[in-house]
Amino acid sequence: MSDHNNFWGAIRQRDVLVGFGFFVFANVLLLGIVALANDVVASGGSSGVQVAFAIVVVGVNFMLWLWNDSGIKDVQASTKGIMVEDRDLAISQNFINSPWVMYRVLVAIITAAVAAGLLFAVFS
């Protein structure tokens, strides 16, 4: 890989890790809010607060999904910049042949499942 391609590939790989960290942090925080507010929700709660919380859950998870999906897409694109003389290396072949579509689908499924779980907890 050229130094320029290595730089951008490394930046976007770090971006995916940071995006995952924010995903975990934000959803644990939202789950904590659900757990602490359980008494309010159980005693009838305010449907307006529930709707506002649902909007936050959907919005935060949608933005985090976009962040992580675009990062994975850019890391995949960095495989096209591997220099010809490095393409035959085993590590290059593993990187090029990684299941990028599966990673993106898993991120979408996990994000949707976490958001759905939080929404279920609030509205059930």
mmCIF file of C-alpha atoms in Angstrom:
data_model
loop_
_atom_site.group_PDB
_atom_site.id
_atom_site.type_symbol
_atom_site.label_atom_id
_atom_site.label_comp_id
_atom_site.label_asym_id
_atom_site.label_seq_id
_atom_site.Cartn_x
_atom_site.Cartn_y
_atom_site.Cartn_z
ATOM 1 C CA MET A 1 0.000 0.000 0.000
ATOM 2 C CA SER A 2 1.197 3.472 -0.640
ATOM 3 C CA ASP A 3 1.911 5.623 2.401
ATOM 4 C CA HIS A 4 -0.996 7.898 1.451
ATOM 5 C CA ASN A 5 -3.421 4.971 1.228
ATOM 6 C CA ASN A 6 -2.058 3.498 4.485
ATOM 7 C CA PHE A 7 -2.716 6.816 6.214
ATOM 8 C CA TRP A 8 -6.348 7.063 5.135
ATOM 9 C CA GLY A 9 -7.017 3.370 5.692
ATOM 10 C CA ALA A 10 -5.624 3.611 9.237
ATOM 11 C CA ILE A 11 -7.635 6.765 9.966
ATOM 12 C CA ARG A 12 -10.878 5.139 8.832
ATOM 13 C CA GLN A 13 -10.105 1.925 10.761
ATOM 14 C CA ARG A 14 -9.673 4.033 13.897
ATOM 15 C CA ASP A 15 -12.875 5.853 13.005
ATOM 16 C CA VAL A 16 -14.772 2.537 12.948
ATOM 17 C CA LEU A 17 -13.372 1.642 16.391
ATOM 18 C CA VAL A 18 -14.340 5.039 17.808
ATOM 19 C CA GLY A 19 -17.789 4.748 16.224
ATOM 20 C CA PHE A 20 -18.239 1.342 17.851
ATOM 21 C CA GLY A 21 -17.162 2.818 21.190
ATOM 22 C CA PHE A 22 -19.709 5.606 20.874
ATOM 23 C CA PHE A 23 -22.370 3.054 19.881
ATOM 24 C CA VAL A 24 -21.743 1.004 23.032
ATOM 25 C CA PHE A 25 -21.494 4.067 25.296
ATOM 26 C CA ALA A 26 -24.621 5.756 23.929
ATOM 27 C CA ASN A 27 -26.745 2.629 24.124
ATOM 28 C CA VAL A 28 -25.576 1.700 27.616
ATOM 29 C CA LEU A 29 -26.424 5.259 28.666
ATOM 30 C CA LEU A 30 -29.865 4.982 27.052
ATOM 31 C CA LEU A 31 -30.405 1.617 28.741
ATOM 32 C CA GLY A 32 -29.442 3.200 32.070
ATOM 33 C CA ILE A 33 -32.030 5.898 31.514
ATOM 34 C CA VAL A 34 -34.651 3.233 30.794
ATOM 35 C CA ALA A 35 -33.681 1.320 33.937
ATOM 36 C CA LEU A 36 -33.748 4.447 36.138
ATOM 37 C CA ALA A 37 -37.017 5.652 34.641
ATOM 38 C CA ASN A 38 -38.691 2.248 34.958
ATOM 39 C CA ASP A 39 -40.833 3.436 37.879
ATOM 40 C CA VAL A 40 -42.120 6.402 35.872
ATOM 41 C CA VAL A 41 -42.963 4.206 32.893
ATOM 42 C CA ALA A 42 -44.487 1.448 35.058
ATOM 43 C CA SER A 43 -46.825 3.890 36.812
ATOM 44 C CA GLY A 44 -48.407 5.125 33.613
ATOM 45 C CA GLY A 45 -45.579 7.435 32.583
ATOM 46 C CA SER A 46 -45.861 10.204 30.089
ATOM 47 C CA SER A 47 -46.441 9.128 26.515
ATOM 48 C CA GLY A 48 -44.821 12.383 25.376
ATOM 49 C CA VAL A 49 -41.618 11.495 27.222
ATOM 50 C CA GLN A 50 -41.735 8.000 25.771
ATOM 51 C CA VAL A 51 -42.110 9.367 22.240
ATOM 52 C CA ALA A 52 -39.287 11.869 22.790
ATOM 53 C CA PHE A 53 -37.066 9.079 24.112
ATOM 54 C CA ALA A 54 -37.973 6.913 21.115
ATOM 55 C CA ILE A 55 -36.970 9.711 18.755
ATOM 56 C CA VAL A 56 -33.622 10.035 20.535
ATOM 57 C CA VAL A 57 -33.058 6.263 20.400
ATOM 58 C CA VAL A 58 -33.839 6.085 16.690
ATOM 59 C CA GLY A 59 -31.879 9.240 15.845
ATOM 60 C CA VAL A 60 -28.764 8.310 17.828
ATOM 61 C CA ASN A 61 -28.693 4.769 16.488
ATOM 62 C CA PHE A 62 -29.298 5.899 12.921
ATOM 63 C CA MET A 63 -26.429 8.392 13.094
ATOM 64 C CA LEU A 64 -24.119 5.818 14.692
ATOM 65 C CA TRP A 65 -25.088 3.263 12.036
ATOM 66 C CA LEU A 66 -24.229 5.790 9.305
ATOM 67 C CA TRP A 67 -20.886 6.522 10.987
ATOM 68 C CA ASN A 68 -19.893 2.864 11.272
ATOM 69 C CA ASP A 69 -21.245 1.810 7.881
ATOM 70 C CA SER A 70 -19.407 4.588 6.061
ATOM 71 C CA GLY A 71 -16.222 3.753 7.965
ATOM 72 C CA ILE A 72 -16.419 0.098 6.955
ATOM 73 C CA LYS A 73 -17.131 1.114 3.356
ATOM 74 C CA ASP A 74 -14.048 3.360 3.331
ATOM 75 C CA VAL A 75 -11.838 0.672 4.880
ATOM 76 C CA GLN A 76 -13.047 -1.682 2.136
ATOM 77 C CA ALA A 77 -12.184 0.978 -0.455
ATOM 78 C CA SER A 78 -8.652 1.146 0.935
ATOM 79 C CA THR A 79 -8.106 -2.435 -0.309
ATOM 80 C CA LYS A 80 -8.110 -1.076 -3.863
ATOM 81 C CA GLY A 81 -5.038 1.023 -3.053
ATOM 82 C CA ILE A 82 -2.796 -1.895 -2.149
ATOM 83 C CA MET A 83 0.278 -1.694 -4.340
ATOM 84 C CA VAL A 84 0.663 -4.410 -6.984
ATOM 85 C CA GLU A 85 3.823 -5.840 -5.413
ATOM 86 C CA ASP A 86 2.015 -6.246 -2.065
ATOM 87 C CA ARG A 87 -1.180 -7.823 -3.424
ATOM 88 C CA ASP A 88 0.254 -11.377 -3.252
ATOM 89 C CA LEU A 89 1.065 -11.152 0.468
ATOM 90 C CA ALA A 90 -1.158 -13.375 2.603
ATOM 91 C CA ILE A 91 -2.201 -10.488 4.835
ATOM 92 C CA SER A 92 -3.135 -8.398 1.806
ATOM 93 C CA GLN A 93 -5.211 -11.250 0.399
ATOM 94 C CA ASN A 94 -7.007 -11.698 3.739
ATOM 95 C CA PHE A 95 -7.718 -7.973 3.880
ATOM 96 C CA ILE A 96 -8.926 -7.806 0.265
ATOM 97 C CA ASN A 97 -11.130 -10.901 0.669
ATOM 98 C CA SER A 98 -12.682 -9.891 3.996
ATOM 99 C CA PRO A 99 -16.477 -10.288 4.057
ATOM 100 C CA TRP A 100 -17.160 -6.537 3.873
ATOM 101 C CA VAL A 101 -20.834 -6.888 2.960
ATOM 102 C CA MET A 102 -21.378 -9.217 5.906
ATOM 103 C CA TYR A 103 -19.733 -6.685 8.258
ATOM 104 C CA ARG A 104 -22.028 -3.941 6.996
ATOM 105 C CA VAL A 105 -25.122 -6.162 7.286
ATOM 106 C CA LEU A 106 -24.149 -7.200 10.833
ATOM 107 C CA VAL A 107 -23.697 -3.579 11.882
ATOM 108 C CA ALA A 108 -27.154 -2.758 10.500
ATOM 109 C CA ILE A 109 -28.791 -5.772 12.191
ATOM 110 C CA ILE A 110 -27.120 -5.158 15.551
ATOM 111 C CA THR A 111 -27.991 -1.456 15.470
ATOM 112 C CA ALA A 112 -31.623 -2.180 14.612
ATOM 113 C CA ALA A 113 -31.861 -4.906 17.271
ATOM 114 C CA VAL A 114 -30.419 -2.686 20.011
ATOM 115 C CA ALA A 115 -32.729 0.208 19.072
ATOM 116 C CA ALA A 116 -35.723 -2.147 18.923
ATOM 117 C CA GLY A 117 -34.832 -3.569 22.332
ATOM 118 C CA LEU A 118 -34.658 -0.106 23.868
ATOM 119 C CA LEU A 119 -37.962 0.876 22.272
ATOM 120 C CA PHE A 120 -39.581 -2.335 23.472
ATOM 121 C CA ALA A 121 -38.337 -1.642 27.010
ATOM 122 C CA VAL A 122 -39.833 1.846 26.958
ATOM 123 C CA PHE A 123 -43.206 1.018 25.420
ATOM 124 C CA SER A 124 -43.913 -2.350 27.082
#
